[in-house]
Short mmCIF file of C-alpha atoms in Angstrom, two decimals:
data_model
loop_
_atom_site.label_atom_id
_atom_site.label_comp_id
_atom_site.label_asym_id
_atom_site.label_seq_id
_atom_site.Cartn_x
_atom_site.Cartn_y
_atom_site.Cartn_z
CA MET A 66 100.37 118.47 125.46
CA PHE A 67 98.45 116.45 122.83
CA ARG A 68 94.90 116.16 121.62
CA TYR A 69 93.22 114.00 118.99
CA ALA A 70 91.64 115.97 116.15
CA GLU A 71 87.87 116.06 115.81
CA GLU A 72 85.56 116.87 112.89
CA LYS A 73 85.64 120.59 113.70
CA ASP A 74 89.41 120.58 113.02
CA VAL A 75 89.35 119.78 109.28
CA SER A 76 90.21 123.35 108.30
CA LEU A 77 93.25 123.37 110.61
CA ILE A 78 94.34 119.92 109.40
CA LEU A 79 94.15 121.11 105.79
CA SER A 80 96.21 124.20 106.56
CA PHE A 81 98.90 122.03 108.23
CA ILE A 82 98.88 119.65 105.23
CA ARG A 83 99.40 122.64 102.92
CA GLU A 84 102.19 124.14 105.05
CA LEU A 85 104.05 120.82 105.09
CA ALA A 86 103.61 120.40 101.32
CA GLU A 87 105.00 123.89 100.81
CA TYR A 88 108.07 123.00 102.89
CA GLU A 89 108.46 119.84 100.77
CA LYS A 90 108.13 121.95 97.58
CA LEU A 91 105.18 119.76 96.60
CA GLN A 92 102.32 122.20 97.20
CA ASN A 93 101.04 121.67 93.64
CA GLU A 94 100.20 118.08 94.53
CA VAL A 95 97.71 119.03 97.26
CA VAL A 96 94.18 118.50 95.98
CA ALA A 97 92.71 117.63 99.39
CA THR A 98 89.67 119.63 100.53
CA GLU A 99 87.92 119.98 103.88
CA GLU A 100 85.05 117.85 102.54
CA LEU A 101 87.43 115.03 101.54
CA LEU A 102 89.22 115.09 104.91
CA LEU A 103 85.87 114.99 106.72
CA GLU A 104 84.79 111.98 104.66
CA TRP A 105 88.01 109.95 104.70
CA ILE A 106 89.39 110.76 108.16
CA PHE A 107 86.26 111.17 110.28
CA GLU A 108 83.55 109.17 108.49
CA LYS A 109 85.55 106.33 106.89
CA LYS A 110 88.19 106.53 109.66
CA ARG A 111 91.13 105.85 107.34
CA ALA A 112 93.55 108.03 109.35
CA GLU A 113 93.96 109.63 112.77
CA VAL A 114 95.36 113.04 113.67
CA ILE A 115 97.10 114.16 116.86
CA PHE A 116 97.92 117.81 117.54
CA ALA A 117 100.87 118.98 119.64
CA MET A 118 99.61 121.79 121.88
CA GLU A 119 101.29 124.80 123.50
CA ASP A 120 99.22 127.07 125.73
CA GLY A 121 96.00 125.77 124.18
CA LYS A 122 97.21 126.38 120.62
CA GLU A 123 97.93 123.68 117.98
CA VAL A 124 101.61 124.05 117.03
CA GLY A 125 102.11 120.84 115.04
CA PHE A 126 100.44 117.63 114.01
CA ALA A 127 100.94 113.97 113.16
CA LEU A 128 98.60 112.20 110.74
CA PHE A 129 98.90 108.41 110.79
CA PHE A 130 97.17 105.17 109.84
CA HIS A 131 97.69 101.46 110.40
CA ASN A 132 99.75 99.57 107.87
CA PHE A 133 100.37 95.82 107.99
CA SER A 134 103.51 93.69 107.99
CA THR A 135 103.17 90.14 106.66
CA PHE A 136 106.59 89.32 108.15
CA LEU A 137 105.42 90.36 111.64
CA GLY A 138 101.84 89.15 111.12
CA ARG A 139 100.47 92.30 112.70
CA ALA A 140 99.74 95.94 112.04
CA GLY A 141 102.17 98.81 112.36
CA ILE A 142 101.75 102.55 112.51
CA TYR A 143 102.59 104.57 109.42
CA LEU A 144 103.17 108.26 109.97
CA GLU A 145 102.04 110.02 106.80
CA ASP A 146 102.62 113.63 107.90
CA LEU A 147 104.66 115.09 110.75
CA TYR A 148 104.77 118.87 110.92
CA VAL A 149 105.67 121.53 113.47
CA LYS A 150 105.09 125.19 112.65
CA PRO A 151 108.42 126.95 111.94
CA GLU A 152 108.17 129.31 114.92
CA TYR A 153 107.78 126.36 117.29
CA ARG A 154 110.65 124.23 116.00
CA GLY A 155 113.64 123.23 118.13
CA LYS A 156 111.44 122.90 121.22
CA GLY A 157 111.03 119.12 121.07
CA TYR A 158 107.53 118.94 119.58
CA GLY A 159 108.59 116.73 116.66
CA LYS A 160 110.23 114.24 118.97
CA ALA A 161 107.30 114.40 121.38
CA LEU A 162 104.88 113.54 118.53
CA LEU A 163 107.07 110.61 117.41
CA LYS A 164 107.30 109.43 121.02
CA LYS A 165 103.52 109.65 121.34
CA LEU A 166 103.14 107.50 118.20
CA ALA A 167 105.68 104.98 119.50
CA GLN A 168 103.63 104.74 122.70
CA THR A 169 100.45 104.32 120.67
CA ALA A 170 102.11 101.56 118.62
CA VAL A 171 103.16 99.70 121.78
CA GLU A 172 99.74 100.15 123.42
CA ARG A 173 97.97 98.79 120.34
CA GLY A 174 100.35 95.84 119.96
CA CYS A 175 101.84 97.13 116.70
CA GLY A 176 105.29 95.97 115.65
CA ARG A 177 106.64 99.01 113.86
CA LEU A 178 106.53 102.75 113.38
CA GLU A 179 107.36 103.82 109.82
CA TRP A 180 107.32 106.95 107.68
CA SER A 181 108.89 108.35 104.50
CA CYS A 182 111.28 111.26 104.12
CA LEU A 183 112.50 113.13 101.06
CA ASP A 184 116.15 112.32 100.40
CA TRP A 185 117.19 116.00 100.27
CA ASN A 186 115.69 116.75 103.67
CA LYS A 187 118.93 116.32 105.61
CA PRO A 188 117.83 118.04 108.85
CA SER A 189 114.92 115.62 109.19
CA ILE A 190 117.02 112.59 108.18
CA ASP A 191 119.66 113.46 110.80
CA PHE A 192 116.91 113.77 113.40
CA TYR A 193 115.39 110.39 112.45
CA LEU A 194 118.76 108.64 112.49
CA SER A 195 119.50 110.12 115.94
CA LEU A 196 116.37 108.33 117.18
CA GLY A 197 117.68 105.00 115.86
CA ALA A 198 115.42 104.87 112.78
CA GLN A 199 116.57 102.48 110.06
CA PRO A 200 116.44 103.70 106.43
CA MET A 201 114.97 100.99 104.17
CA GLU A 202 117.53 101.67 101.48
CA ASP A 203 117.04 98.45 99.48
CA TRP A 204 113.38 99.20 98.74
CA THR A 205 111.60 101.62 96.41
CA VAL A 206 107.90 102.47 96.49
CA TYR A 207 106.02 102.18 93.18
CA ARG A 208 102.82 104.09 92.50
CA ILE A 209 99.98 103.88 90.02
CA ALA A 210 97.55 106.80 90.07
CA LYS A 211 95.26 108.97 87.93
CA ASP A 212 94.95 107.82 84.28
CA THR A 213 97.30 104.87 84.77
CA LEU A 214 95.10 103.61 87.62
CA SER A 215 91.90 103.99 85.56
CA LYS A 216 93.54 102.28 82.59
CA LEU A 217 94.74 99.31 84.67
CA ALA A 218 91.27 99.02 86.21
CA GLU A 219 89.53 98.75 82.80
CA MET B 144 89.34 83.67 89.03
CA PHE B 145 89.60 85.39 92.43
CA ARG B 146 88.30 84.84 95.90
CA TYR B 147 88.67 86.78 99.14
CA ALA B 148 90.40 84.85 101.91
CA GLU B 149 88.43 83.74 104.97
CA GLU B 150 89.46 82.70 108.48
CA LYS B 151 89.95 79.09 107.40
CA ASP B 152 92.70 80.23 105.00
CA VAL B 153 95.25 81.47 107.58
CA SER B 154 97.50 78.45 107.11
CA LEU B 155 97.59 78.97 103.33
CA ILE B 156 98.20 82.71 103.75
CA LEU B 157 101.12 82.01 106.06
CA SER B 158 102.65 79.53 103.61
CA PHE B 159 102.39 82.12 100.80
CA ILE B 160 103.97 84.78 103.06
CA ARG B 161 106.86 82.40 103.79
CA GLU B 162 107.35 81.46 100.12
CA LEU B 163 107.49 85.13 99.13
CA ALA B 164 109.94 85.92 101.97
CA GLU B 165 112.14 83.06 100.78
CA TYR B 166 112.14 84.48 97.24
CA GLU B 167 113.08 87.87 98.75
CA LYS B 168 115.88 86.21 100.76
CA LEU B 169 114.24 87.59 103.91
CA GLN B 170 112.76 84.38 105.37
CA ASN B 171 114.53 85.01 108.69
CA GLU B 172 112.34 88.07 109.20
CA VAL B 173 109.07 86.10 109.18
CA VAL B 174 107.77 85.79 112.74
CA ALA B 175 104.08 85.75 111.75
CA THR B 176 101.97 82.85 113.03
CA GLU B 177 98.49 81.60 112.12
CA GLU B 178 97.19 83.00 115.42
CA LEU B 179 98.58 86.47 114.67
CA LEU B 180 97.15 86.47 111.13
CA LEU B 181 93.75 85.40 112.49
CA GLU B 182 93.82 88.22 115.02
CA TRP B 183 95.14 91.05 112.84
CA ILE B 184 93.59 90.22 109.45
CA PHE B 185 90.24 88.68 110.38
CA GLU B 186 89.41 90.07 113.84
CA LYS B 187 91.02 93.52 113.74
CA LYS B 188 90.60 93.72 109.95
CA ARG B 189 93.89 95.47 109.33
CA ALA B 190 94.44 93.83 105.92
CA GLU B 191 92.56 91.97 103.18
CA VAL B 192 93.68 89.00 101.12
CA ILE B 193 92.65 87.98 97.60
CA PHE B 194 93.65 84.66 96.06
CA ALA B 195 94.15 84.09 92.34
CA MET B 196 92.49 80.76 91.46
CA GLU B 197 93.13 78.17 88.76
CA ASP B 198 90.86 75.11 88.57
CA GLY B 199 89.71 75.66 92.17
CA LYS B 200 93.28 75.91 93.48
CA GLU B 201 94.94 79.00 95.01
CA VAL B 202 97.96 79.81 92.82
CA GLY B 203 98.86 83.26 94.13
CA PHE B 204 97.74 86.00 96.48
CA ALA B 205 97.65 89.72 97.13
CA LEU B 206 97.59 91.08 100.69
CA PHE B 207 96.66 94.75 100.92
CA PHE B 208 95.44 97.48 103.25
CA HIS B 209 94.28 101.07 103.00
CA ASN B 210 96.88 103.78 103.34
CA PHE B 211 96.10 107.52 103.27
CA SER B 212 97.40 110.42 101.20
CA THR B 213 97.21 113.86 102.78
CA PHE B 214 97.91 115.39 99.37
CA LEU B 215 94.89 113.63 97.84
CA GLY B 216 92.79 113.86 101.03
CA ARG B 217 91.66 110.27 100.62
CA ALA B 218 92.74 106.68 101.13
CA GLY B 219 94.76 104.61 98.70
CA ILE B 220 95.44 100.90 98.43
CA TYR B 221 98.82 99.61 99.55
CA LEU B 222 99.79 96.19 98.27
CA GLU B 223 101.98 94.61 100.94
CA ASP B 224 102.52 91.20 99.32
CA LEU B 225 102.01 90.01 95.75
CA TYR B 226 103.00 86.42 95.06
CA VAL B 227 102.37 83.81 92.39
CA LYS B 228 103.66 80.27 92.90
CA PRO B 229 106.67 79.62 90.61
CA GLU B 230 104.95 76.91 88.56
CA TYR B 231 102.11 79.31 87.70
CA ARG B 232 104.21 82.31 86.67
CA GLY B 233 104.12 83.80 83.18
CA LYS B 234 100.39 83.10 82.86
CA GLY B 235 99.20 86.60 83.78
CA TYR B 236 98.18 85.99 87.38
CA GLY B 237 100.37 88.76 88.77
CA LYS B 238 98.94 91.30 86.36
CA ALA B 239 95.41 90.01 86.99
CA LEU B 240 95.87 90.54 90.76
CA LEU B 241 97.20 94.07 90.21
CA LYS B 242 94.28 94.80 87.86
CA LYS B 243 91.85 93.49 90.47
CA LEU B 244 93.38 95.83 93.07
CA ALA B 245 93.22 98.77 90.64
CA GLN B 246 89.52 98.01 90.15
CA THR B 247 89.03 97.78 93.91
CA ALA B 248 90.78 101.15 94.34
CA VAL B 249 88.52 102.79 91.74
CA GLU B 250 85.36 101.19 93.19
CA ARG B 251 86.23 102.40 96.69
CA GLY B 252 87.12 105.92 95.55
CA CYS B 253 90.81 105.54 96.37
CA GLY B 254 93.36 107.72 94.62
CA ARG B 255 96.37 105.44 94.35
CA LEU B 256 97.70 101.92 94.26
CA GLU B 257 101.16 101.61 95.80
CA TRP B 258 103.62 98.90 96.81
CA SER B 259 107.34 98.43 97.49
CA CYS B 260 109.87 96.38 95.57
CA LEU B 261 113.43 95.34 96.40
CA ASP B 262 115.87 97.22 94.18
CA TRP B 263 117.64 94.02 92.99
CA ASN B 264 114.39 92.44 91.83
CA LYS B 265 114.75 93.52 88.20
CA PRO B 266 112.14 91.14 86.68
CA SER B 267 109.46 92.59 88.98
CA ILE B 268 110.62 96.18 88.45
CA ASP B 269 110.48 95.75 84.66
CA PHE B 270 106.98 94.35 85.00
CA TYR B 271 105.84 97.25 87.20
CA LEU B 272 107.34 99.86 84.88
CA SER B 273 105.61 98.21 81.90
CA LEU B 274 102.30 98.87 83.68
CA GLY B 275 103.14 102.57 83.99
CA ALA B 276 104.06 102.47 87.69
CA GLN B 277 106.12 105.41 88.90
CA PRO B 278 109.11 104.71 91.20
CA MET B 279 109.16 107.18 94.11
CA GLU B 280 112.90 107.59 93.85
CA ASP B 281 113.22 110.78 95.94
CA TRP B 282 111.80 109.14 99.06
CA THR B 283 113.15 106.64 101.59
CA VAL B 284 111.11 104.79 104.20
CA TYR B 285 112.41 104.97 107.80
CA ARG B 286 111.52 102.36 110.39
CA ILE B 287 111.62 102.09 114.16
CA ALA B 288 110.94 98.63 115.58
CA LYS B 289 111.78 96.21 118.39
CA ASP B 290 114.01 97.68 121.13
CA THR B 291 114.24 101.08 119.44
CA LEU B 292 110.43 101.28 119.43
CA SER B 293 110.17 100.30 123.11
CA LYS B 294 112.88 102.79 124.03
CA LEU B 295 111.22 105.68 122.17
CA ALA B 296 107.91 104.76 123.81
CA GLU B 297 109.33 105.00 127.35
#
């Protein structure tokens, strides 16, 4: 039903990342390469990837890492990407992946499972709310990247 | 000017976490203890803490961890808590801590520096925007915790 990704899977991971970005209409933002994924996921171990499997074929994936809550004083799990291939949707794979991550969070003693969703993505939002997820509506994420990051670092 | 926190600093870290939560009007959410911080920050190494120093005294802190961007294919730095004691505000410590984290991000090859801010906290938002930070206004964070997490994990 599930398997953890290994180094040999970087090409598949990258294709899933690109398919999800396309669905999010953000494909222009993908600059990841197989070499970068190999370095940052498998050598530096900054993320983990689980595939949902059907008949020995990868039909979806979850890429996650550990965040940290100062209020809880412990780590959580942050789900960066959740994706199921269009032809396999509506069969419960998305929920199964979220359930697997919730189990992983409990097993590892983590206090939370969190992720972000685009505000126009109503089908996903409805699905998340049906699971009891709480939208953190009072908070906004701020980002510094590219030239602004280099400039601040000077 | 800065120093990285060590195990002996858990009590100070916890007091800074509580002071920040009080400022955020969220002090009831703090269930962290010194034991938990020792375990999750210093044993499991799920976060790092830098203090801003003045005359040998800790006047503020930044607690951060590595997140991961699938679009960039590499880690970023996520600033969970940034706090300067009220009597030391307006002296540039907040900006100095952010600058230090931007430098750390660049040194470690990370692509982004990110954090969250409460939408009513206008003084902080104005400060972040003045640094060139981009609010991720199209996204909302969703969270599953406590009983909902246990239930999903069943």
